[in-house]
CSV table of C-alpha atoms (C1' of nucleotides) in Angstrom, one decimal:
chain,number,residue,atom,x,y,z
A,18,UNK,CA,110.9,105.2,128.7
A,19,UNK,CA,113.6,102.8,127.5
A,20,UNK,CA,116.2,104.0,125.0
A,21,UNK,CA,114.6,104.4,121.6
A,22,UNK,CA,115.5,101.7,119.1
A,23,UNK,CA,118.2,102.7,116.7
A,24,UNK,CA,117.8,104.8,113.6
A,25,UNK,CA,117.8,103.4,110.1
A,26,UNK,CA,117.7,104.8,106.6
A,27,UNK,CA,113.9,104.5,106.3
A,28,UNK,CA,113.3,106.4,109.5
A,29,UNK,CA,115.7,109.1,108.4
A,30,UNK,CA,113.9,109.5,105.1
A,31,UNK,CA,110.4,109.4,106.7
A,32,UNK,CA,111.4,112.3,109.0
A,33,UNK,CA,113.1,114.1,106.2
A,34,UNK,CA,110.0,114.1,104.0
A,35,UNK,CA,107.8,115.1,106.9
A,36,UNK,CA,110.1,118.0,107.7
A,37,UNK,CA,110.4,119.1,104.1
A,38,UNK,CA,106.6,119.0,103.7
A,39,UNK,CA,106.2,121.1,106.7
A,40,UNK,CA,109.1,123.5,106.4
A,41,UNK,CA,110.1,123.5,102.7
A,42,UNK,CA,113.4,122.8,101.1
A,43,UNK,CA,115.2,125.4,103.1
A,44,UNK,CA,113.8,124.1,106.3
A,45,UNK,CA,115.4,120.7,105.8
A,46,UNK,CA,118.8,120.8,107.3
A,47,UNK,CA,120.8,118.0,108.7
A,48,UNK,CA,120.8,119.6,112.1
A,49,UNK,CA,117.1,120.2,112.3
A,50,UNK,CA,116.4,116.8,110.9
A,51,UNK,CA,118.6,115.3,113.6
A,52,UNK,CA,116.9,117.2,116.3
A,53,UNK,CA,113.5,116.0,115.2
A,54,UNK,CA,114.9,112.4,115.5
A,55,UNK,CA,116.3,113.1,118.9
A,56,UNK,CA,119.9,112.6,117.8
A,57,UNK,CA,122.9,114.7,116.9
A,58,UNK,CA,123.4,115.7,113.3
A,59,UNK,CA,126.5,113.6,112.8
A,60,UNK,CA,124.5,110.4,113.6
A,61,UNK,CA,122.6,110.8,110.4
A,62,UNK,CA,125.8,110.0,108.4
A,63,UNK,CA,125.6,106.4,109.8
A,64,UNK,CA,122.4,105.9,107.7
A,65,UNK,CA,122.7,108.2,104.7
A,66,UNK,CA,125.9,109.2,102.9
A,67,UNK,CA,125.1,112.9,102.7
A,68,UNK,CA,122.3,115.4,102.1
A,69,UNK,CA,122.1,114.7,98.4
A,70,UNK,CA,121.5,111.1,99.3
A,71,UNK,CA,118.5,112.2,101.5
A,72,UNK,CA,117.1,114.3,98.7
A,73,UNK,CA,117.5,111.5,96.2
A,74,UNK,CA,115.8,109.1,98.6
A,75,UNK,CA,112.9,111.5,99.0
A,76,UNK,CA,112.6,111.9,95.2
A,77,UNK,CA,112.7,108.2,94.8
A,78,UNK,CA,109.9,107.7,97.3
A,79,UNK,CA,107.7,110.3,95.6
A,80,UNK,CA,108.5,109.0,92.1
A,81,UNK,CA,107.5,105.5,93.2
A,82,UNK,CA,104.0,106.7,94.0
A,83,UNK,CA,103.6,107.2,90.3
A,84,UNK,CA,102.7,103.9,88.7
A,85,UNK,CA,103.9,102.7,85.4
A,86,UNK,CA,101.2,103.1,82.8
A,87,UNK,CA,99.5,100.1,81.2
A,88,UNK,CA,101.3,99.6,77.9
A,89,UNK,CA,98.1,98.1,76.4
A,90,UNK,CA,96.4,101.4,76.6
A,91,UNK,CA,96.6,104.0,73.7
A,92,UNK,CA,99.9,105.8,74.0
A,93,UNK,CA,98.1,109.2,74.4
A,94,UNK,CA,96.4,107.9,77.5
A,95,UNK,CA,99.6,106.5,78.9
A,96,UNK,CA,101.3,109.9,78.5
A,97,UNK,CA,98.4,111.6,80.1
A,98,UNK,CA,98.2,109.3,83.1
A,99,UNK,CA,101.9,109.4,83.9
A,100,UNK,CA,102.1,113.2,83.5
A,101,UNK,CA,99.1,113.8,85.6
A,102,UNK,CA,100.2,111.4,88.3
A,103,UNK,CA,103.7,113.0,88.4
A,104,UNK,CA,102.0,116.4,88.7
A,105,UNK,CA,99.9,115.1,91.6
A,106,UNK,CA,102.7,113.4,93.4
A,107,UNK,CA,105.0,116.4,93.1
A,108,UNK,CA,102.4,118.8,94.2
A,109,UNK,CA,102.0,116.8,97.4
A,110,UNK,CA,105.7,117.1,98.0
A,111,UNK,CA,107.0,120.3,96.4
A,112,UNK,CA,110.5,119.7,97.7
A,113,UNK,CA,111.0,117.2,94.9
A,114,UNK,CA,110.6,119.4,91.9
A,115,UNK,CA,112.5,122.1,93.7
A,116,UNK,CA,115.4,119.8,94.5
A,117,UNK,CA,115.5,118.4,91.0
A,118,UNK,CA,115.5,121.8,89.4
A,119,UNK,CA,118.2,123.2,91.6
A,120,UNK,CA,120.3,120.1,91.0
A,121,UNK,CA,120.3,119.2,94.6
A,122,UNK,CA,118.7,115.9,93.8
A,123,UNK,CA,119.4,113.6,90.8
A,124,UNK,CA,117.9,110.2,91.4
A,125,UNK,CA,119.1,107.5,89.1
A,126,UNK,CA,117.6,104.4,90.7
A,127,UNK,CA,115.4,102.2,88.7
A,128,UNK,CA,112.7,102.7,91.3
A,129,UNK,CA,112.7,106.4,90.7
A,130,UNK,CA,112.9,106.3,86.9
A,131,UNK,CA,110.3,103.6,86.3
A,132,UNK,CA,107.4,106.0,85.6
A,133,UNK,CA,109.6,108.0,83.2
A,134,UNK,CA,110.5,104.8,81.5
A,135,UNK,CA,106.8,104.1,81.0
A,136,UNK,CA,106.5,107.6,79.5
A,137,UNK,CA,109.3,106.9,77.2
A,138,UNK,CA,107.8,103.6,76.2
A,139,UNK,CA,104.5,105.2,75.3
A,140,UNK,CA,106.3,107.8,73.1
A,141,UNK,CA,108.2,105.0,71.3
A,142,UNK,CA,104.8,103.3,70.8
A,143,UNK,CA,103.6,106.5,69.1
A,144,UNK,CA,106.3,105.9,66.5
A,145,UNK,CA,108.7,108.8,67.4
A,146,UNK,CA,112.3,108.2,66.7
A,147,UNK,CA,115.0,108.7,69.4
A,148,UNK,CA,115.2,112.4,68.9
A,149,UNK,CA,111.5,112.8,68.7
A,150,UNK,CA,111.1,110.8,71.9
A,151,UNK,CA,113.6,113.0,73.7
A,152,UNK,CA,111.9,116.1,72.5
A,153,UNK,CA,108.5,114.9,73.6
A,154,UNK,CA,109.8,113.8,76.9
A,155,UNK,CA,111.4,117.2,77.4
A,156,UNK,CA,108.1,118.8,76.6
A,157,UNK,CA,106.1,116.7,79.1
A,158,UNK,CA,108.8,117.2,81.8
A,159,UNK,CA,108.9,120.9,81.2
A,160,UNK,CA,105.2,121.2,81.4
A,161,UNK,CA,105.0,119.3,84.7
A,162,UNK,CA,107.9,121.2,86.3
A,163,UNK,CA,106.8,124.6,85.0
A,164,UNK,CA,103.3,124.1,86.2
A,165,UNK,CA,104.4,123.1,89.6
A,166,UNK,CA,107.2,125.6,90.2
A,167,UNK,CA,105.1,128.5,89.0
A,168,UNK,CA,102.8,127.4,91.8
A,169,UNK,CA,105.7,127.4,94.3
A,170,UNK,CA,106.8,131.0,94.2
A,171,UNK,CA,107.8,133.5,91.6
A,172,UNK,CA,106.7,136.6,90.1
A,173,UNK,CA,103.1,136.0,89.6
A,174,UNK,CA,102.6,134.9,93.1
A,175,UNK,CA,100.3,137.8,93.8
A,176,UNK,CA,98.0,136.7,91.0
A,177,UNK,CA,97.7,133.2,92.3
A,178,UNK,CA,97.5,133.2,96.0
A,179,UNK,CA,94.8,135.4,97.4
A,180,UNK,CA,95.1,133.8,100.8
A,181,UNK,CA,96.3,137.1,102.3
A,182,UNK,CA,94.1,139.9,101.2
A,183,UNK,CA,96.3,142.4,102.9
A,184,UNK,CA,99.4,141.3,100.9
A,185,UNK,CA,97.6,141.7,97.6
A,186,UNK,CA,96.4,145.1,98.6
A,187,UNK,CA,100.0,146.1,99.5
A,188,UNK,CA,101.1,144.7,96.2
A,189,UNK,CA,98.4,146.7,94.3
A,190,UNK,CA,99.5,149.9,96.0
A,191,UNK,CA,103.0,149.1,94.9
A,192,UNK,CA,102.0,148.8,91.2
A,193,UNK,CA,102.1,152.0,89.1
A,194,UNK,CA,99.0,151.9,86.9
A,195,UNK,CA,100.7,154.3,84.4
A,196,UNK,CA,103.5,151.9,83.7
A,197,UNK,CA,101.7,148.6,84.4
A,198,UNK,CA,98.1,149.3,83.2
A,199,UNK,CA,97.2,145.7,82.3
A,200,UNK,CA,98.8,144.2,85.4
A,201,UNK,CA,97.0,146.5,87.8
A,202,UNK,CA,93.7,145.9,86.0
A,203,UNK,CA,94.2,142.2,86.6
A,204,UNK,CA,95.2,142.7,90.2
A,205,UNK,CA,92.3,144.9,90.9
A,206,UNK,CA,89.5,142.8,89.6
A,207,UNK,CA,90.7,139.2,90.1
A,208,UNK,CA,89.5,137.8,93.3
A,209,UNK,CA,88.2,134.4,92.5
A,210,UNK,CA,90.3,131.2,93.0
A,211,UNK,CA,92.1,129.4,90.3
A,212,UNK,CA,92.6,125.6,90.0
A,213,UNK,CA,96.2,124.9,89.1
A,214,UNK,CA,95.6,121.2,88.5
A,215,UNK,CA,92.7,121.9,86.2
A,216,UNK,CA,94.9,124.4,84.3
A,217,UNK,CA,97.7,121.8,84.1
A,218,UNK,CA,95.3,119.3,82.7
A,219,UNK,CA,94.2,121.7,80.1
A,220,UNK,CA,97.8,122.4,79.0
A,221,UNK,CA,98.5,118.7,79.1
A,222,UNK,CA,95.7,118.0,76.7
A,223,UNK,CA,96.9,120.7,74.4
A,224,UNK,CA,100.4,119.2,74.4
A,225,UNK,CA,99.1,115.7,73.8
A,226,UNK,CA,97.0,117.0,70.9
A,227,UNK,CA,100.1,118.5,69.5
A,228,UNK,CA,102.1,115.3,70.0
A,229,UNK,CA,99.3,113.3,68.3
A,230,UNK,CA,99.4,115.6,65.3
A,231,UNK,CA,103.2,115.3,65.0
A,232,UNK,CA,103.4,111.5,65.7
A,233,UNK,CA,104.6,109.4,62.8
A,234,UNK,CA,101.8,106.8,63.5
A,235,UNK,CA,99.2,109.6,63.3
A,236,UNK,CA,96.8,107.7,61.1
A,237,UNK,CA,97.6,104.0,60.9
B,18,UNK,CA,147.4,152.7,91.9
B,19,UNK,CA,145.3,155.2,93.8
B,20,UNK,CA,142.5,153.9,96.0
B,21,UNK,CA,139.6,152.7,93.8
B,22,UNK,CA,136.6,154.9,93.6
B,23,UNK,CA,133.8,153.9,96.0
B,24,UNK,CA,131.3,151.2,95.3
B,25,UNK,CA,127.7,151.8,94.3
B,26,UNK,CA,124.6,149.8,93.8
B,27,UNK,CA,125.1,149.4,90.0
B,28,UNK,CA,128.7,148.1,90.5
B,29,UNK,CA,127.5,145.6,93.0
B,30,UNK,CA,124.8,144.4,90.7
B,31,UNK,CA,127.2,144.2,87.8
B,32,UNK,CA,129.6,142.1,89.7
B,33,UNK,CA,126.8,139.9,91.2
B,34,UNK,CA,125.4,139.1,87.7
B,35,UNK,CA,128.9,138.4,86.4
B,36,UNK,CA,129.6,136.1,89.4
B,37,UNK,CA,126.2,134.3,89.1
B,38,UNK,CA,126.7,133.8,85.4
B,39,UNK,CA,130.1,132.2,86.0
B,40,UNK,CA,129.4,130.3,89.2
B,41,UNK,CA,125.6,129.8,89.4
B,42,UNK,CA,123.2,130.6,92.1
B,43,UNK,CA,125.0,128.7,94.8
B,44,UNK,CA,128.3,130.5,93.8
B,45,UNK,CA,126.8,133.9,94.5
B,46,UNK,CA,127.5,134.6,98.2
B,47,UNK,CA,127.9,137.9,99.9
B,48,UNK,CA,131.5,137.0,100.9
B,49,UNK,CA,132.6,135.9,97.5
B,50,UNK,CA,130.9,138.9,95.8
B,51,UNK,CA,132.7,141.2,98.2
B,52,UNK,CA,136.1,139.6,97.5
B,53,UNK,CA,135.5,140.0,93.8
B,54,UNK,CA,134.9,143.7,94.5
B,55,UNK,CA,138.0,144.0,96.7
B,56,UNK,CA,136.0,144.7,99.8
B,57,UNK,CA,134.7,143.1,102.9
B,58,UNK,CA,131.3,141.4,102.8
B,59,UNK,CA,129.8,143.9,105.2
B,60,UNK,CA,130.5,146.8,102.9
B,61,UNK,CA,127.9,145.5,100.5
B,62,UNK,CA,125.2,146.4,102.9
B,63,UNK,CA,126.0,150.1,102.3
B,64,UNK,CA,124.7,149.7,98.8
B,65,UNK,CA,122.1,146.9,98.8
B,66,UNK,CA,119.8,146.1,101.7
B,67,UNK,CA,120.4,142.3,101.6
B,68,UNK,CA,120.9,139.3,99.3
B,69,UNK,CA,117.3,139.3,98.2
B,70,UNK,CA,117.7,142.9,97.1
B,71,UNK,CA,120.6,141.8,94.9
B,72,UNK,CA,118.6,138.9,93.4
B,73,UNK,CA,115.7,141.2,92.7
B,74,UNK,CA,118.1,143.7,91.2
B,75,UNK,CA,119.5,141.1,88.9
B,76,UNK,CA,116.1,139.9,87.9
B,77,UNK,CA,115.0,143.4,87.2
B,78,UNK,CA,118.0,143.9,84.9
B,79,UNK,CA,117.4,140.8,83.0
B,80,UNK,CA,113.6,141.4,82.7
B,81,UNK,CA,114.4,144.8,81.3
B,82,UNK,CA,116.2,143.3,78.4
B,83,UNK,CA,112.8,142.0,77.3
B,84,UNK,CA,111.0,144.8,75.5
B,85,UNK,CA,107.3,145.5,75.7
B,86,UNK,CA,105.5,144.1,72.6
B,87,UNK,CA,104.0,146.5,70.1
B,88,UNK,CA,100.3,146.6,71.0
B,89,UNK,CA,99.4,147.2,67.3
B,90,UNK,CA,100.5,143.7,66.4
B,91,UNK,CA,98.1,140.8,66.5
B,92,UNK,CA,97.9,139.6,70.1
B,93,UNK,CA,99.3,136.1,69.1
B,94,UNK,CA,102.4,137.7,67.9
B,95,UNK,CA,102.8,139.8,71.0
B,96,UNK,CA,102.5,136.8,73.2
B,97,UNK,CA,105.0,134.9,71.0
B,98,UNK,CA,107.5,137.7,71.0
B,99,UNK,CA,107.4,138.3,74.8
B,100,UNK,CA,107.6,134.7,75.6
B,101,UNK,CA,110.5,134.0,73.3
B,102,UNK,CA,112.4,137.1,74.5
B,103,UNK,CA,111.9,136.1,78.1
B,104,UNK,CA,113.1,132.6,77.3
B,105,UNK,CA,116.2,134.0,75.6
B,106,UNK,CA,117.0,136.5,78.3
B,107,UNK,CA,116.6,133.9,81.1
B,108,UNK,CA,118.7,131.4,79.3
B,109,UNK,CA,121.5,133.8,79.1
B,110,UNK,CA,121.2,134.3,82.9
B,111,UNK,CA,119.9,131.1,84.4
B,112,UNK,CA,120.2,132.5,87.9
B,113,UNK,CA,117.0,134.5,87.3
B,114,UNK,CA,114.5,131.6,86.7
B,115,UNK,CA,116.2,129.7,89.5
B,116,UNK,CA,115.9,132.5,92.0
B,117,UNK,CA,112.3,133.2,91.0
B,118,UNK,CA,111.3,129.6,91.4
B,119,UNK,CA,113.0,129.1,94.7
B,120,UNK,CA,111.4,132.3,96.0
B,121,UNK,CA,114.8,133.9,96.6
B,122,UNK,CA,113.8,136.7,94.2
B,123,UNK,CA,110.4,138.4,93.8
B,124,UNK,CA,110.8,141.6,91.8
B,125,UNK,CA,107.9,144.0,92.0
B,126,UNK,CA,109.4,147.0,90.3
B,127,UNK,CA,107.6,148.4,87.2
B,128,UNK,CA,110.8,148.0,85.3
B,129,UNK,CA,110.8,144.3,85.9
B,130,UNK,CA,107.2,143.7,85.4
B,131,UNK,CA,106.7,145.7,82.2
B,132,UNK,CA,107.2,142.8,79.8
B,133,UNK,CA,104.7,140.8,81.7
B,134,UNK,CA,102.3,143.7,81.6
B,135,UNK,CA,102.6,143.7,77.8
B,136,UNK,CA,101.8,140.0,77.8
B,137,UNK,CA,98.8,140.6,80.0
B,138,UNK,CA,97.7,143.4,77.7
B,139,UNK,CA,97.9,141.1,74.6
B,140,UNK,CA,95.8,138.5,76.4
B,141,UNK,CA,93.2,141.1,77.2
B,142,UNK,CA,93.2,142.1,73.6
B,143,UNK,CA,92.4,138.5,72.8
B,144,UNK,CA,89.2,139.0,74.7
B,145,UNK,CA,89.9,136.8,77.7
B,146,UNK,CA,88.2,137.8,80.9
B,147,UNK,CA,90.2,138.3,84.1
B,148,UNK,CA,90.3,134.6,85.0
B,149,UNK,CA,91.1,133.6,81.4
B,150,UNK,CA,94.0,136.1,81.3
B,151,UNK,CA,95.4,134.7,84.6
B,152,UNK,CA,95.1,131.2,83.3
B,153,UNK,CA,96.8,132.0,80.0
B,154,UNK,CA,99.5,134.0,81.8
B,155,UNK,CA,100.2,131.0,84.0
B,156,UNK,CA,100.4,128.8,81.0
B,157,UNK,CA,103.0,131.0,79.3
B,158,UNK,CA,105.0,131.5,82.5
B,159,UNK,CA,104.9,127.8,83.2
B,160,UNK,CA,106.1,127.0,79.7
B,161,UNK,CA,109.0,129.5,79.9
B,162,UNK,CA,110.1,128.4,83.3
B,163,UNK,CA,109.6,124.7,82.7
B,164,UNK,CA,111.6,124.8,79.5
B,165,UNK,CA,114.4,126.6,81.1
B,166,UNK,CA,114.7,124.8,84.4
B,167,UNK,CA,114.6,121.4,82.7
B,168,UNK,CA,117.6,122.7,80.9
B,169,UNK,CA,119.3,123.7,84.1
B,170,UNK,CA,119.5,120.4,85.9
B,171,UNK,CA,117.1,117.6,86.8
B,172,UNK,CA,116.4,114.0,86.1
B,173,UNK,CA,116.7,114.0,82.4
B,174,UNK,CA,120.1,115.6,82.5
B,175,UNK,CA,121.8,112.6,80.9
B,176,UNK,CA,119.5,112.8,78.0
B,177,UNK,CA,120.2,116.4,77.2
B,178,UNK,CA,123.8,117.1,77.9
B,179,UNK,CA,126.1,114.8,76.0
B,180,UNK,CA,129.1,117.1,76.7
B,181,UNK,CA,130.7,114.4,78.8
B,182,UNK,CA,130.6,111.0,77.0
B,183,UNK,CA,132.1,109.3,80.0
B,184,UNK,CA,129.3,110.5,82.3
B,185,UNK,CA,126.7,109.2,79.9
B,186,UNK,CA,128.4,105.9,79.7
B,187,UNK,CA,128.6,105.7,83.5
B,188,UNK,CA,124.9,106.5,83.6
B,189,UNK,CA,124.1,103.8,81.0
B,190,UNK,CA,125.9,101.2,83.1
B,191,UNK,CA,123.9,102.3,86.0
B,192,UNK,CA,120.6,101.7,84.3
B,193,UNK,CA,119.1,98.3,84.5
B,194,UNK,CA,117.7,97.4,81.1
B,195,UNK,CA,115.3,94.9,82.6
B,196,UNK,CA,113.5,97.5,84.7
B,197,UNK,CA,114.1,100.5,82.4
B,198,UNK,CA,114.0,99.0,78.9
B,199,UNK,CA,112.8,102.2,77.1
B,200,UNK,CA,115.1,104.5,79.0
B,201,UNK,CA,118.1,102.4,78.3
B,202,UNK,CA,117.2,102.2,74.6
B,203,UNK,CA,117.0,105.9,74.5
B,204,UNK,CA,120.3,106.4,76.3
B,205,UNK,CA,122.1,103.9,74.1
B,206,UNK,CA,121.1,105.3,70.7
B,207,UNK,CA,120.7,109.0,71.2
B,208,UNK,CA,123.9,110.8,70.5
B,209,UNK,CA,122.9,113.8,68.4
B,210,UNK,CA,122.4,117.2,69.9
B,211,UNK,CA,119.1,118.8,70.7
B,212,UNK,CA,118.1,122.4,70.4
B,213,UNK,CA,116.3,123.5,73.5
B,214,UNK,CA,115.3,126.8,72.1
B,215,UNK,CA,113.8,125.3,69.0
B,216,UNK,CA,111.9,122.8,71.2
B,217,UNK,CA,110.6,125.7,73.3
B,218,UNK,CA,109.4,127.5,70.2
B,219,UNK,CA,107.5,124.4,69.0
B,220,UNK,CA,105.8,124.2,72.4
B,221,UNK,CA,105.1,127.8,72.4
B,222,UNK,CA,103.4,127.6,69.0
B,223,UNK,CA,101.3,124.7,70.3
B,224,UNK,CA,100.3,126.7,73.3
B,225,UNK,CA,99.4,129.8,71.2
B,226,UNK,CA,97.4,127.7,68.8
B,227,UNK,CA,95.5,126.4,71.9
B,228,UNK,CA,95.0,129.9,73.2
B,229,UNK,CA,93.7,131.1,69.8
B,230,UNK,CA,91.2,128.3,69.7
B,231,UNK,CA,89.9,129.1,73.2
B,232,UNK,CA,90.0,132.9,72.8
B,233,UNK,CA,86.6,134.6,72.9
B,234,UNK,CA,87.5,136.8,69.9
B,235,UNK,CA,88.4,133.7,67.9
B,236,UNK,CA,86.6,134.7,64.7
B,237,UNK,CA,85.8,138.4,64.7
C,3,DA,C1',127.5,99.1,115.3
C,4,DC,C1',126.0,103.3,116.5
C,5,DC,C1',126.4,107.8,118.5
C,6,DT,C1',128.9,112.1,120.0
C,7,DG,C1',131.9,116.6,120.6
C,8,DA,C1',134.9,119.3,118.7
C,9,DA,C1',136.4,121.2,114.7
C,10,DC,C1',136.7,123.1,109.8
C,11,DA,C1',135.2,125.8,106.2
C,12,DC,C1',131.5,128.0,104.9
C,13,DC,C1',126.7,131.0,105.0
C,14,DG,C1',123.7,135.9,105.8
C,15,DT,C1',123.5,139.6,108.8
C,16,DT,C1',124.1,143.1,112.9
C,17,DC,C1',126.5,146.3,115.4
C,18,DA,C1',129.9,149.1,117.3
C,19,DA,C1',134.0,151.1,115.8
C,20,DG,C1',137.0,153.2,112.8
C,21,DT,C1',138.3,157.0,108.8
D,9,DA,C1',129.7,158.6,103.8
D,10,DC,C1',131.8,154.5,103.5
D,11,DC,C1',134.4,150.6,105.2
D,12,DT,C1',135.9,147.1,108.7
D,13,DG,C1',136.5,143.4,112.7
D,14,DA,C1',134.3,140.8,115.7
D,15,DA,C1',130.4,138.4,116.6
D,16,DC,C1',125.9,135.7,116.2
D,17,DA,C1',123.3,132.1,114.6
D,18,DC,C1',123.3,129.2,111.3
D,19,DC,C1',125.0,125.6,107.3
D,20,DG,C1',127.3,120.5,105.5
D,21,DT,C1',130.8,117.5,106.7
D,22,DT,C1',135.1,115.0,108.8
D,23,DC,C1',137.4,112.8,112.3
D,24,DA,C1',138.8,110.9,116.5
D,25,DA,C1',136.8,109.3,120.5
D,26,DG,C1',133.5,107.1,123.1
D,27,DT,C1',129.9,102.9,124.3
DNA sequence: ACCTGAACACCGTTCAAGT
DNA sequence: ACCTGAACACCGTTCAAGT
């Protein structure tokens, strides 16, 4: 039982991502993270500069699981692949979209931005001008984030997660059928599961079809 | 200068929304809110049950600015109107989508859910079954939230907000053109403004076109 | 070089005490 | 009925001190 070998940045980020996956964004505190590493909170500052640095590091790791698309493929396929892979990577680590959207993380490293650079490249290939690329990039980002965050809490929670039958029942009783007739109809009858990723893919295809239709190099 | 008349729930929510609009979600603390009301933090608990209650109250207020669509209109127009009005209301009060997505708010009152009930009603009119309505509802929600949250922070911040030229320049210097060729091209040339609401509308029309195409009552 | 204890300036919330 | 002070269990972070 010799003294454990010293900490380093990688070990801190490993533990942070583990903790965040298990306990969520609000469960990731410097003090809890330190405890998990068998150390005092203040020791962490020898290896990361602050909590934002940890969140950026986590985001970078997760982004780097998304590979750059093959520029030889048709641009539509490149867009589709990057978007889907971002969706999948983020859905494995929901802390990332949450931290991005709440501005707690803002990774600027090349490693983190490479998949997005590939996306931008594909959009340039489609013939969009700078403004068009920015718009299309925003649309793809918005779709990915919206699809994921919706699935991470919010007001239609009861319609998505039927894990806890009791909760849904409580929710139904809460709903006034006179004022919310359609909602209560939906709550009452919907019991089957949904597949968020399949829904995302459907939306993505819709978006890409729209991009194709508005791309300058539509018919070359 | 007589003693101010006593607080009540409405005044607390008024001040909370004001504070949140001015200082953001992280600026809204019980202690700061109390100070703004000339009172100690603990007094607030006489009028709201806790911070979640405040956030739900704020969400309810903002939701109630979105009117239920006219069920006599074509369902596509109903969907379009509700979605656009939700977008506008939320963009005036960004704390609402943020609190929803981070699960700090989860309004269940009829007053808050009425616009969504209208949306669900329109989707039933389109002939979708329960599962189809849920999917379409998720798509519309995701679009609204994604469009707004993207515009409230995140990794493409530098591409959207050109308020601070210096910041963008710093960002550009940060970017390695060898590893991020397309990104740096975009950063270098893009200087004009974007119109997030117009972009949202474009995406919304795309989505609605897709919904129309997949609606059971497509050609009646 | 790495770790720690004490401290600072914050959180949300409870509870007994005041009027 | 409404408000308060003190307290509890948390935050992120700094700084001087230890090894």
